[in-house]
Short mmCIF file of C-alpha atoms in Angstrom, two decimals:
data_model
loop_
_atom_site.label_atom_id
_atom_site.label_comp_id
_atom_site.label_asym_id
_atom_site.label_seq_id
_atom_site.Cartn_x
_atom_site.Cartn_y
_atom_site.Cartn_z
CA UNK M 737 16.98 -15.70 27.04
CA UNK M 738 17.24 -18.96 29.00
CA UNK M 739 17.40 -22.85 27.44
CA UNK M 740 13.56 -22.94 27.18
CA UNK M 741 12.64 -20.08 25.90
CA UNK M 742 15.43 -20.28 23.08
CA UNK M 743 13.42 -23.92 22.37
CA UNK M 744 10.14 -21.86 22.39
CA UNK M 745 11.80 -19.53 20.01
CA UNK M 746 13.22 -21.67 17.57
CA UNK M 747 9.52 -24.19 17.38
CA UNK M 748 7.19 -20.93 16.60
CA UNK M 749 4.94 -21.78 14.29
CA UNK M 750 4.85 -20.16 11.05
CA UNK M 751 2.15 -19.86 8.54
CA UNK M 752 3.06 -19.52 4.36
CA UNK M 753 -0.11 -18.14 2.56
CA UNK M 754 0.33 -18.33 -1.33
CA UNK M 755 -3.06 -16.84 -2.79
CA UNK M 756 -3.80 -16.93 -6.39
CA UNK M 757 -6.21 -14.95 -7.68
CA UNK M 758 -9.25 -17.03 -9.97
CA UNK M 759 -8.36 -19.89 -8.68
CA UNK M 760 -10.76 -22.86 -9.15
CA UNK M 761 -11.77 -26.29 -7.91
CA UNK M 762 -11.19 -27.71 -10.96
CA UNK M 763 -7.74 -26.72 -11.11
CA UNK M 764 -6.72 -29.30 -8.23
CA UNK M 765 -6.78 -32.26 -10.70
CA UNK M 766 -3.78 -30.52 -12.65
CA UNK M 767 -2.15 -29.46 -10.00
CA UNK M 768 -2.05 -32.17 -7.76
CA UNK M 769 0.80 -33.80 -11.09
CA UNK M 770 2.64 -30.62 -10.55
CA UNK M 771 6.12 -30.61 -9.19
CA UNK M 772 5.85 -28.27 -6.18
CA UNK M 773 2.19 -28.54 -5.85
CA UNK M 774 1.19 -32.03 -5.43
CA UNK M 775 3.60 -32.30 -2.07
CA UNK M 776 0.60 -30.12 -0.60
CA UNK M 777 -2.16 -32.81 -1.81
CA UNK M 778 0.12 -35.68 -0.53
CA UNK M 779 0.79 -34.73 2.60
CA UNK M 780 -2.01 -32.25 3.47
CA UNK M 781 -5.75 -31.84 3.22
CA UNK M 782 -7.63 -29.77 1.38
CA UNK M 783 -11.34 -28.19 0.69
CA UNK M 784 -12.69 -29.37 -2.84
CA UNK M 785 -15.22 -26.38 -3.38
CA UNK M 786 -14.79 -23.02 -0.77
CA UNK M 787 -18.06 -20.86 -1.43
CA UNK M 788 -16.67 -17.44 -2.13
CA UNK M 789 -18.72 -14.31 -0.47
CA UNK M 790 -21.40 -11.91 -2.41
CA UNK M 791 -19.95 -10.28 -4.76
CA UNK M 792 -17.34 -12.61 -5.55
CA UNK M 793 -14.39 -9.51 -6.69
CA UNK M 794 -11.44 -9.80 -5.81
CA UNK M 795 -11.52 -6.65 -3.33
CA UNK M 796 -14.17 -7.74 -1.01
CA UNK M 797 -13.35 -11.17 -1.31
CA UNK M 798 -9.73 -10.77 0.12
CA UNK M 799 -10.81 -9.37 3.04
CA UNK M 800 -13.15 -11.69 3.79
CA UNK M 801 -9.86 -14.14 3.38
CA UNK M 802 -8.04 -12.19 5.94
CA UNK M 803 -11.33 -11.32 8.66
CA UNK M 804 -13.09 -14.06 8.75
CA UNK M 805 -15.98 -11.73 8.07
CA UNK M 806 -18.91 -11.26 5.16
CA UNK M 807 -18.88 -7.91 3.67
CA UNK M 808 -21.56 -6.50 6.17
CA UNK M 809 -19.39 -6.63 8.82
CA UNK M 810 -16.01 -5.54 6.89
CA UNK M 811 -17.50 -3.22 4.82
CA UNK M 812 -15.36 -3.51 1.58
CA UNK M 813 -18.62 -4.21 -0.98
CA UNK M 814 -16.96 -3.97 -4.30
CA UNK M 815 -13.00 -3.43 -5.82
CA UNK M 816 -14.49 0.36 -6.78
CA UNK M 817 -15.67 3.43 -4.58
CA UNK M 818 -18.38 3.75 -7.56
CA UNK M 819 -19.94 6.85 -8.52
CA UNK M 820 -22.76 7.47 -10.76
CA UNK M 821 -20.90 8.47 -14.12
CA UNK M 822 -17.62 7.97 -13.05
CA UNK M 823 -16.13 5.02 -15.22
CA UNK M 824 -13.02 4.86 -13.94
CA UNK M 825 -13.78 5.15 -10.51
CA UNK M 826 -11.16 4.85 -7.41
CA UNK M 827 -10.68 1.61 -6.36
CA UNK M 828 -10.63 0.57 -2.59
CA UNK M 829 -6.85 0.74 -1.08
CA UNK M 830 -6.58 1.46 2.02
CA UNK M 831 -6.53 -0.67 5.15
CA UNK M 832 -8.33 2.16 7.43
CA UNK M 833 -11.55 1.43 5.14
CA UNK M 834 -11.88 -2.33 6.48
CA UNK M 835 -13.93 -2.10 9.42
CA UNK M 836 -12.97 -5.90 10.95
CA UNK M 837 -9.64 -6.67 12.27
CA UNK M 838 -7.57 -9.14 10.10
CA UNK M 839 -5.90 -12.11 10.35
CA UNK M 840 -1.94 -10.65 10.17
CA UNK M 841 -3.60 -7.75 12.95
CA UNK M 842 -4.07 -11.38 15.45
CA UNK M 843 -0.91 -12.49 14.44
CA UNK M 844 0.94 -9.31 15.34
CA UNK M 845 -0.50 -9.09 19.23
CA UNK M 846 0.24 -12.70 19.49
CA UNK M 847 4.01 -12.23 18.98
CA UNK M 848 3.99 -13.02 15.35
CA UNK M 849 6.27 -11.00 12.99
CA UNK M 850 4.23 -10.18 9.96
CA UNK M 851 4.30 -9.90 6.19
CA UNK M 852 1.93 -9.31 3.44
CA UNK M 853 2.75 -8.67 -0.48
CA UNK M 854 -0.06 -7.55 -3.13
CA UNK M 855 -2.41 -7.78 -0.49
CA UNK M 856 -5.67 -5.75 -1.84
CA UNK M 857 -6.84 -3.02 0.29
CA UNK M 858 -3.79 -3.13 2.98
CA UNK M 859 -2.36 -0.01 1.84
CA UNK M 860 -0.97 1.32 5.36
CA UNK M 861 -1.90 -1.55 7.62
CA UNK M 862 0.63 -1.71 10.73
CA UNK M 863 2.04 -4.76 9.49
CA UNK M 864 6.03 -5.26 10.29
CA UNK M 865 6.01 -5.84 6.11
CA UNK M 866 3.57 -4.66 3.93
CA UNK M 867 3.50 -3.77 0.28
CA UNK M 868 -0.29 -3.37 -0.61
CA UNK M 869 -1.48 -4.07 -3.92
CA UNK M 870 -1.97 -0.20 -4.82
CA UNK M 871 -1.03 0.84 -8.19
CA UNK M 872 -3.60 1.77 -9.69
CA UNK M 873 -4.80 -1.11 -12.66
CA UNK M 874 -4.65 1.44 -15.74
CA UNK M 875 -1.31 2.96 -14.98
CA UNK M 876 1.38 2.60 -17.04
CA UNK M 877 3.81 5.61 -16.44
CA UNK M 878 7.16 5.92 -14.76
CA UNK M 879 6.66 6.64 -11.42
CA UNK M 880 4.95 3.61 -10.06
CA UNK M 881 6.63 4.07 -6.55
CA UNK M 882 4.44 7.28 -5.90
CA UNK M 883 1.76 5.13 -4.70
CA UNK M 884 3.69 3.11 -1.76
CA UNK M 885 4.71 6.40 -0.36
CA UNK M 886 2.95 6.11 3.56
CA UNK M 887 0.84 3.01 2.01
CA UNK M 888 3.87 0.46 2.09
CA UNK M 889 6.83 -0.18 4.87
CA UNK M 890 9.57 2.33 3.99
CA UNK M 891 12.21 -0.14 5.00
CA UNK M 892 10.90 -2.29 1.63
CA UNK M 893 10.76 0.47 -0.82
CA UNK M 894 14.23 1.72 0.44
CA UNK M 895 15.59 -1.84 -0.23
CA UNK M 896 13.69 -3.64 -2.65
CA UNK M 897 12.18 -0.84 -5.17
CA UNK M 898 15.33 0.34 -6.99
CA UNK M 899 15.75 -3.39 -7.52
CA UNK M 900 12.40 -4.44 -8.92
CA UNK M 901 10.26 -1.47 -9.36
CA UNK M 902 10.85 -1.48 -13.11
CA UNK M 903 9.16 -4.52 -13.02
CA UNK M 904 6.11 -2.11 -12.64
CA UNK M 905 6.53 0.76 -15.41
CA UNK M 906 5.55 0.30 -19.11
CA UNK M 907 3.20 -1.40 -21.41
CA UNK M 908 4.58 -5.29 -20.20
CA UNK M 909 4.78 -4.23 -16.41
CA UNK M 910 3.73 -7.17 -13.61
CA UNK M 911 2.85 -7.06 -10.43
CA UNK M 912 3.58 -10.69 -10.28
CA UNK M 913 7.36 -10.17 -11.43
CA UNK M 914 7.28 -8.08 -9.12
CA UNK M 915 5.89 -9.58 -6.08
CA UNK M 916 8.20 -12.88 -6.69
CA UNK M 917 11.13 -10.60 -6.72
CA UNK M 918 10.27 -9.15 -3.04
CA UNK M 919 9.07 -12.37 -1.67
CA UNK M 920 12.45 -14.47 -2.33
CA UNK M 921 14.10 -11.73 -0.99
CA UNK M 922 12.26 -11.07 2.03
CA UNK M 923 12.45 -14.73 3.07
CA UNK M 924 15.83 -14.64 2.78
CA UNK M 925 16.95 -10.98 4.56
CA UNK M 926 14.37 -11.21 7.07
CA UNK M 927 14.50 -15.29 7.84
CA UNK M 928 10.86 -15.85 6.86
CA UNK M 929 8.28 -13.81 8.40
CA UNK M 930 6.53 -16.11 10.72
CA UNK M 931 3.07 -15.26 8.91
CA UNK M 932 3.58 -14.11 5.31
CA UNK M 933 0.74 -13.41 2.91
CA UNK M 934 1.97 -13.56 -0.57
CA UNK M 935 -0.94 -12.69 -3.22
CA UNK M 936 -0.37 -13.06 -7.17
CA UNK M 937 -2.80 -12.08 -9.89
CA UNK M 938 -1.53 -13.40 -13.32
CA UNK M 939 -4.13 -16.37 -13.24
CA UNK M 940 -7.15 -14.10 -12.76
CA UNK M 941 -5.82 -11.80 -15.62
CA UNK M 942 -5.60 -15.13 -17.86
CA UNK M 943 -9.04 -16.17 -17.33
CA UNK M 944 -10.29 -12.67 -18.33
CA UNK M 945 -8.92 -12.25 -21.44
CA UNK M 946 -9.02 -16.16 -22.75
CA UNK M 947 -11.91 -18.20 -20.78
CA UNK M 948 -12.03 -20.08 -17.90
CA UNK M 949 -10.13 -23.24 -19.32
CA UNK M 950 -7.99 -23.24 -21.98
CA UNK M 951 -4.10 -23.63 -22.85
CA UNK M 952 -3.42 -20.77 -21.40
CA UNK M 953 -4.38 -21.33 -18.58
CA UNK M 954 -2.73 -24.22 -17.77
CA UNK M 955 0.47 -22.55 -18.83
CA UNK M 956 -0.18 -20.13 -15.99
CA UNK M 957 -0.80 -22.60 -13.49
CA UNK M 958 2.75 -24.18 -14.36
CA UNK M 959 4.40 -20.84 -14.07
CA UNK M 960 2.50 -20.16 -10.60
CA UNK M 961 3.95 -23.96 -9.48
CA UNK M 962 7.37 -22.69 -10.32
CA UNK M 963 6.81 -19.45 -8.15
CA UNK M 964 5.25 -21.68 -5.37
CA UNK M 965 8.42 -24.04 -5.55
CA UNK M 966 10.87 -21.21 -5.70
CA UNK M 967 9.36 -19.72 -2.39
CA UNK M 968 9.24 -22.88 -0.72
CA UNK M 969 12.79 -23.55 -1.29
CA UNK M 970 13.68 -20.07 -0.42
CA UNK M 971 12.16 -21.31 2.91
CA UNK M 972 14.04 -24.50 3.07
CA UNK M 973 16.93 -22.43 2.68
CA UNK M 974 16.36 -19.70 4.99
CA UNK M 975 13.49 -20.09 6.85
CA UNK M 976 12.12 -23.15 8.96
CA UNK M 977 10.43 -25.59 6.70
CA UNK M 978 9.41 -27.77 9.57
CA UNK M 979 7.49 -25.76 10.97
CA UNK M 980 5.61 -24.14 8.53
CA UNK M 981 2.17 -24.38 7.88
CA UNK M 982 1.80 -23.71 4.13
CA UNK M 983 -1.75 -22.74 2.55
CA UNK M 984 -2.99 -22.44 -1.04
CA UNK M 985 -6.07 -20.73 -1.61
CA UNK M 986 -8.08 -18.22 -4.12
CA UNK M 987 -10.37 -16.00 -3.51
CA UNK M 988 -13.46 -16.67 -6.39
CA UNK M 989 -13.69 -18.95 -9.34
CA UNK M 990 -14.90 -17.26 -13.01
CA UNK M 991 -17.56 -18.47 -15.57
CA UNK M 992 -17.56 -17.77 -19.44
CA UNK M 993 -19.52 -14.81 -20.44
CA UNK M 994 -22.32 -15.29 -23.22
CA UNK M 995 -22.91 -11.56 -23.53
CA UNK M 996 -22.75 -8.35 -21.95
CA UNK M 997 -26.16 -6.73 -20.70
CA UNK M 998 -25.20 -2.68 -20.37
CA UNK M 999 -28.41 -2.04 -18.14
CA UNK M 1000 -27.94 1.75 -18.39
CA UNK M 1001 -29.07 1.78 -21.98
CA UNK M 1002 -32.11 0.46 -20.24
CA UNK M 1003 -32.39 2.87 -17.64
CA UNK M 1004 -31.38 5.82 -20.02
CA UNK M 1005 -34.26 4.44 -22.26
CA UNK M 1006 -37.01 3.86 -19.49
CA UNK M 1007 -36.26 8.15 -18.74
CA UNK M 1008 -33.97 7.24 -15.35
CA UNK M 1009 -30.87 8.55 -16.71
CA UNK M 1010 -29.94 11.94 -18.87
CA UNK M 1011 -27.09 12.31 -20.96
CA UNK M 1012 -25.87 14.79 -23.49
CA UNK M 1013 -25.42 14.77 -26.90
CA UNK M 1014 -21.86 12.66 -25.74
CA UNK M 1015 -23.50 10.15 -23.78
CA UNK M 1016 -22.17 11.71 -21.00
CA UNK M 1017 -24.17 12.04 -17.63
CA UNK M 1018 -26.61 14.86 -16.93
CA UNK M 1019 -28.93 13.47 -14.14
CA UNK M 1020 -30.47 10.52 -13.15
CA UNK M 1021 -32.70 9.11 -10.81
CA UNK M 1022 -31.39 5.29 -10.83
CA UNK M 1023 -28.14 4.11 -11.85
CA UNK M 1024 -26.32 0.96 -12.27
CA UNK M 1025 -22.83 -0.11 -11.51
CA UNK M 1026 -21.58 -3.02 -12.49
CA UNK M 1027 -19.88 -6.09 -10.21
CA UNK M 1028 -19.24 -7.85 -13.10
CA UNK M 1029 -21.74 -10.81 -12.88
CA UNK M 1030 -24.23 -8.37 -11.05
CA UNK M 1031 -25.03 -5.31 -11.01
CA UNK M 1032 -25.86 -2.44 -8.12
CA UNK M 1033 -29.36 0.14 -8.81
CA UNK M 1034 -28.66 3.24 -7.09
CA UNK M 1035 -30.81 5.69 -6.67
CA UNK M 1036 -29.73 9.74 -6.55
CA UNK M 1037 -32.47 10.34 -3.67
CA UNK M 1038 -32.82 7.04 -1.55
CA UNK M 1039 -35.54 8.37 0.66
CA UNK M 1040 -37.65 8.89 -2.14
CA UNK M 1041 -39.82 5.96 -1.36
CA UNK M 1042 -42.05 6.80 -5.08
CA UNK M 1043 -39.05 6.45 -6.64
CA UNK M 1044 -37.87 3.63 -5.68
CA UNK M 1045 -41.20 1.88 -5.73
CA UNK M 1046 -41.17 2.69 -9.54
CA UNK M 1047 -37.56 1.70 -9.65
CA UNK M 1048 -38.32 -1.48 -8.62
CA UNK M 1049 -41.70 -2.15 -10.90
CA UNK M 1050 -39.14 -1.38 -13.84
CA UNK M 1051 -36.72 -3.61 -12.25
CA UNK M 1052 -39.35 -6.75 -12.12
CA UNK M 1053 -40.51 -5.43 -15.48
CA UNK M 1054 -37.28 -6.31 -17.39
CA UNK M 1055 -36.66 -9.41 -15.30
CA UNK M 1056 -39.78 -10.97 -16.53
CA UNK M 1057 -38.83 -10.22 -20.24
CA UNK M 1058 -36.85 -13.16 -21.21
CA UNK M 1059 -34.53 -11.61 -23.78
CA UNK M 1060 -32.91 -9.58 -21.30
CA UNK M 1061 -31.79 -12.74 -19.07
CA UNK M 1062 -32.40 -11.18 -15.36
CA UNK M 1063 -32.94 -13.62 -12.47
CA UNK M 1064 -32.88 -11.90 -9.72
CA UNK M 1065 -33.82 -8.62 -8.38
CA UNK M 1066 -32.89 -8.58 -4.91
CA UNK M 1067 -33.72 -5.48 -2.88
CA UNK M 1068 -31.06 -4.12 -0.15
CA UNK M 1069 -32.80 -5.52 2.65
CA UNK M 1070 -33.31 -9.34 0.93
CA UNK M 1071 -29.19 -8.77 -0.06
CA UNK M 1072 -28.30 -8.09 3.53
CA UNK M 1073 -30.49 -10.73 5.32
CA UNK M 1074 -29.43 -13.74 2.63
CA UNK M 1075 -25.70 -12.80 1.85
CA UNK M 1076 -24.70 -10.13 4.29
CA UNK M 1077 -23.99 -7.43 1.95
CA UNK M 1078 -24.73 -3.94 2.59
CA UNK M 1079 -23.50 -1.51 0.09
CA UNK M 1080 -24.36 2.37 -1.78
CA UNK M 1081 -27.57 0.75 -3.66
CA UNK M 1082 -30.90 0.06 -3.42
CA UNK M 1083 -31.02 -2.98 -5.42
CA UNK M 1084 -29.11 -5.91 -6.72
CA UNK M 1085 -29.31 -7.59 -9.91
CA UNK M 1086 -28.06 -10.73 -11.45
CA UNK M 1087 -28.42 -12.44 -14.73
CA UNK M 1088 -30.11 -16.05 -14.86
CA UNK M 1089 -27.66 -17.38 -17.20
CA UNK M 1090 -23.89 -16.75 -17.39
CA UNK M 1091 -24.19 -12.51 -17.99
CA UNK M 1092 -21.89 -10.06 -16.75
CA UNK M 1093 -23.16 -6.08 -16.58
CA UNK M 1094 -21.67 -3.11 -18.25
CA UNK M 1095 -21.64 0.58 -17.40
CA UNK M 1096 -21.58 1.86 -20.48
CA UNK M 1097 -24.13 4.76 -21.42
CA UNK M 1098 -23.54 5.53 -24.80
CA UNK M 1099 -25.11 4.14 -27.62
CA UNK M 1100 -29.09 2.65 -27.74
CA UNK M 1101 -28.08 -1.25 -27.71
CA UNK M 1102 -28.46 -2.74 -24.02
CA UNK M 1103 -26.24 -6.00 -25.44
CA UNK M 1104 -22.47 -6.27 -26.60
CA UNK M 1105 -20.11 -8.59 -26.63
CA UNK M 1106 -17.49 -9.17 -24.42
CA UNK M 1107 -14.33 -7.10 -24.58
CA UNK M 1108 -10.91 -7.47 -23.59
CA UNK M 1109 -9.55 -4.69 -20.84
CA UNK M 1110 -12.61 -4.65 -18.33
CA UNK M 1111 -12.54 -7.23 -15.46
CA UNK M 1112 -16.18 -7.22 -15.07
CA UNK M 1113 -16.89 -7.25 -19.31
CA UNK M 1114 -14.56 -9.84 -19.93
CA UNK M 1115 -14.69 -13.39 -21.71
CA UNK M 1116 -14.58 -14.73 -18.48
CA UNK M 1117 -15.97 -12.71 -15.09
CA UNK M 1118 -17.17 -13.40 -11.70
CA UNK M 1119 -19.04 -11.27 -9.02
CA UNK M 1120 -21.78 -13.22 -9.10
CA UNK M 1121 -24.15 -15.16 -6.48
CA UNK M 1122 -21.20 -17.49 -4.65
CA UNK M 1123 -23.23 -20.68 -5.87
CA UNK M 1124 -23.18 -20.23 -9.28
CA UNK M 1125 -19.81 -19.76 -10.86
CA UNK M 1126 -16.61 -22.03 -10.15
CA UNK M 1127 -15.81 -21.95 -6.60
CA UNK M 1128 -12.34 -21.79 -5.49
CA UNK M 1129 -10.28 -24.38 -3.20
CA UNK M 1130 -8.12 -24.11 0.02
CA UNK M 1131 -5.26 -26.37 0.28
CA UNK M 1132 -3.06 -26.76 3.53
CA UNK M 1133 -0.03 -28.86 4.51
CA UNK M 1134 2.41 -29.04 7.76
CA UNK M 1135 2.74 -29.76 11.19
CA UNK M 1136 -0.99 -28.10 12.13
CA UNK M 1137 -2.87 -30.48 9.37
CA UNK M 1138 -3.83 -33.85 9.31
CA UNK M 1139 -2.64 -35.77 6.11
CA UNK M 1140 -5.58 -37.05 3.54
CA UNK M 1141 -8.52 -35.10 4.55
CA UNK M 1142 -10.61 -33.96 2.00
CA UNK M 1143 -13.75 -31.49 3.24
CA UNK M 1144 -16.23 -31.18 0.02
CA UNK M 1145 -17.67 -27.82 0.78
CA UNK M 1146 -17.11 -25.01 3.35
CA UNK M 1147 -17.01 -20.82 3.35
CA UNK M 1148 -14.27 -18.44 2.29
CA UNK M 1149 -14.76 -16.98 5.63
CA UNK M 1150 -13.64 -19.93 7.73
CA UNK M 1151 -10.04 -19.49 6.14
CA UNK M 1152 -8.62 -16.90 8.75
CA UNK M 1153 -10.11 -18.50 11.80
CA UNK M 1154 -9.06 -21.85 10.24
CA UNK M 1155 -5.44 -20.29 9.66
CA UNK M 1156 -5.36 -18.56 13.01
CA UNK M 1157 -6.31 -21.87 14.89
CA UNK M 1158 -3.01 -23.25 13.33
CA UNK M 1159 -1.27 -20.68 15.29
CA UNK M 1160 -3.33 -21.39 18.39
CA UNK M 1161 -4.75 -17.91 18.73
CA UNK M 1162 -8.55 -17.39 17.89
CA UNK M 1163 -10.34 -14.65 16.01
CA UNK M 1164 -12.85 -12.35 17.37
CA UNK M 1165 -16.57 -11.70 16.31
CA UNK M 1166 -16.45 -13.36 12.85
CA UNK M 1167 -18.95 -15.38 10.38
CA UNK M 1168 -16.82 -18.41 9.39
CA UNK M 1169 -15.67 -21.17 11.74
CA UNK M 1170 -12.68 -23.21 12.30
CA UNK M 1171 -12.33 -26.47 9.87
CA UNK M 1172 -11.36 -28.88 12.92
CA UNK M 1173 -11.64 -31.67 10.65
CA UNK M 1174 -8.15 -30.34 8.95
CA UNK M 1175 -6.66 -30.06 11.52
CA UNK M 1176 -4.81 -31.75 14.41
#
């Protein structure tokens, strides 16, 4: 290697992404007095409100972070491979199911080493480092490590997992503990990745169980500012500080939940669904699944064109009874052309007021309260139409941003091809656009 390319080497740019999960516009007042945070507000720019994608879960919405692309062209439309019946359906893992390319795919055939940790639906990208976000969310057992065999990069189970896998086993396990523990480590063994992806959860899980904004919240914003400032001076340490180009985002906001509407009681009553005598499905002709905030119709036979037609009726029938609180009843083809989201149903529903949908078929009451172990049932949710919950924020800082600019509104989409301009390569074929304005 000659003089210049050693200088070429050692002034690569590097790109820090620190995702949190749930996190909302309305956080940036707090964090903006927070030790390691507010460096990013005083010296970078930021966008106040970033319009998350349709449905707003976390699945979908984290690969529209890392395409650039709405979930028509990506095609991950919900955190679950739902099946009528199934209520604890598969969720979405692996990264052979996204049908874009992503931002860390760019990165790699521009020279870029690569890293991503607790990335959802990455499991076996060809990544340098990868550690997908892949256990599944109800297990609790002892052998966590099953599910990074061919879904992770050996080379970090070999060397991290005996370290910090216990993080993941029992009653008290966390992904988050977890995650920190690779990240600091992988900064400092591998010299910082030049694009790193490092995605924690802990905020969204807060939100769920205690509201939108509340003590505890703010408690687990301070602990995700200590995180943040460990792994930036884990960089300063071992990486290049200068020239990194660090990035705070999250990927939806949440809204309290008034009350749960558990539109297969409905269906079940209106003679679409069959169950025995343990509320367990026989047949059906529509079903719903639940994206938290809205809610999928399938049907068993989509070409049945009667059936639908009377699916539909039914649908408009309960929308226009106010007790039940439905706004909308979008059909596939008004979903696609509006919000670019194609999907296994025939319709889409969504409450007027702040409802989230349950699966549930047993029992004869279509309302309930909201309950504490269900994302999508919770006492706070999202999955909604992007417009009407919280939005989240994107927050950058370093040698690719211009100091003090503050962009009201833009697109969870235009984060990759924003992130990829500040490592002067450009995206292919995707819906958001570059924020020039932050930029230099």
């Amino acid at each position: 290697m000659n003089d210049t390319q050693k200088g070429i080497a050692m002034t690569k740019k590097k790109l820090f992404v620190f995702c949190l999960d749930a996190l909302c516009s309305m956080d940036i007042e707090l964090m903006r007095t927070m030790p390691n945070f507010k460096f990013m507000f005083e010296q970078g720019s930021w966008v106040t409100h970033m319009h998350s994608i349709y449905p707003s879960v976390t699945y979908p919405c984290h690969c529209s972070i890392v395409t650039g692309n709405y979930v028509e062209k990506h095609g991950i439309p919900h955190n679950e491979i739902v099946k009528a019946g199934d209520q604890n359906a598969p969720w979405y893992n692996m990264r052979q199911d996204v049908q874009s390319k992503t931002l860390l795919d760019y990165a790699k055939e521009n020279g870029f080493s690569t890293c991503s940790l607790s990335w959802p639906v990455s499991g076996g990208a060809d990544y340098d480092l990868n550690m997908p976000m892949i256990v599944p969310i109800g297990y609790n057992g002892p052998n966590p490590e099953q599910f990074f065999e061919s879904t992770a990069t050996a080379e970090l189970v070999e060397r991290y997992f005996p370290r910090y896998g216990h993080h993941l086993i029992g009653e008290d396990r966390s992904l988050d503990r977890y995650t920190m523990g690779l990240a600091t480590e992988i900064i400092k063994d591998y010299r910082q990745p030049d694009v790193m992806l490092v995605k924690m959860c802990d905020l969204d899980t807060v939100r769920h169980r205690y509201g939108v904004m509340n003590g505890h919240v703010i408690e687990q914003l301070h602990k995700h500012d200590a995180e943040f400032g460990v792994l930036v001076e884990q960089i300063r340490k071992h990486g290049d500080f200068e020239n990194t180009d660090f990035v705070i985002l999250g990927d939806h906001g949440q809204t309290d939940i008034d009350h749960v509407l558990n539109f297969n009681i409905l269906l079940k009553q209106a003679g679409f669904i069959s169950v025995d005598e343990n509320d367990q499905l026989i047949d059906y002709d529509a079903y719903c699944h639940s994206v938290g905030m809205s809610a999928w119709i399938s049907l068993k036979d989509p070409s049945d064109e009667k059936m639908k037609q009377k699916v539909h009726e039914f649908l408009l029938s309960v929308k226009a009874d106010p007790k039940y609180g439905l706004g909308h009843v979008f059909t596939k083809e008004e979903v696609r052309e509006q919000y670019k989201l194609t999907g296994p149903f025939e319709f889409v529903i969504e409450g007027e007021a702040a409802i989230s949908f349950g699966n549930t078929l047993s029992g004869d009451d279509a309302f309930s309260e909201t309950r504490v172990g269900d994302y999508k049932t919770a006492k706070a949710s999202h999955g909604g139409l992007p417009y009407k919950e919280q939005q989240t924020t994107f927050i950058a800082c370093g040698p690719s941003v211009k100091q003090g600019v503050v962009i009201d509104q833009a697109n969870l989409v235009d984060m990759a091809p924003t992130m990829a301009a500040m490592l002067q390569f450009k995206m292919q074929d995707v819906d958001g656009i570059i924020l020039d304005p932050l930029l230099k």
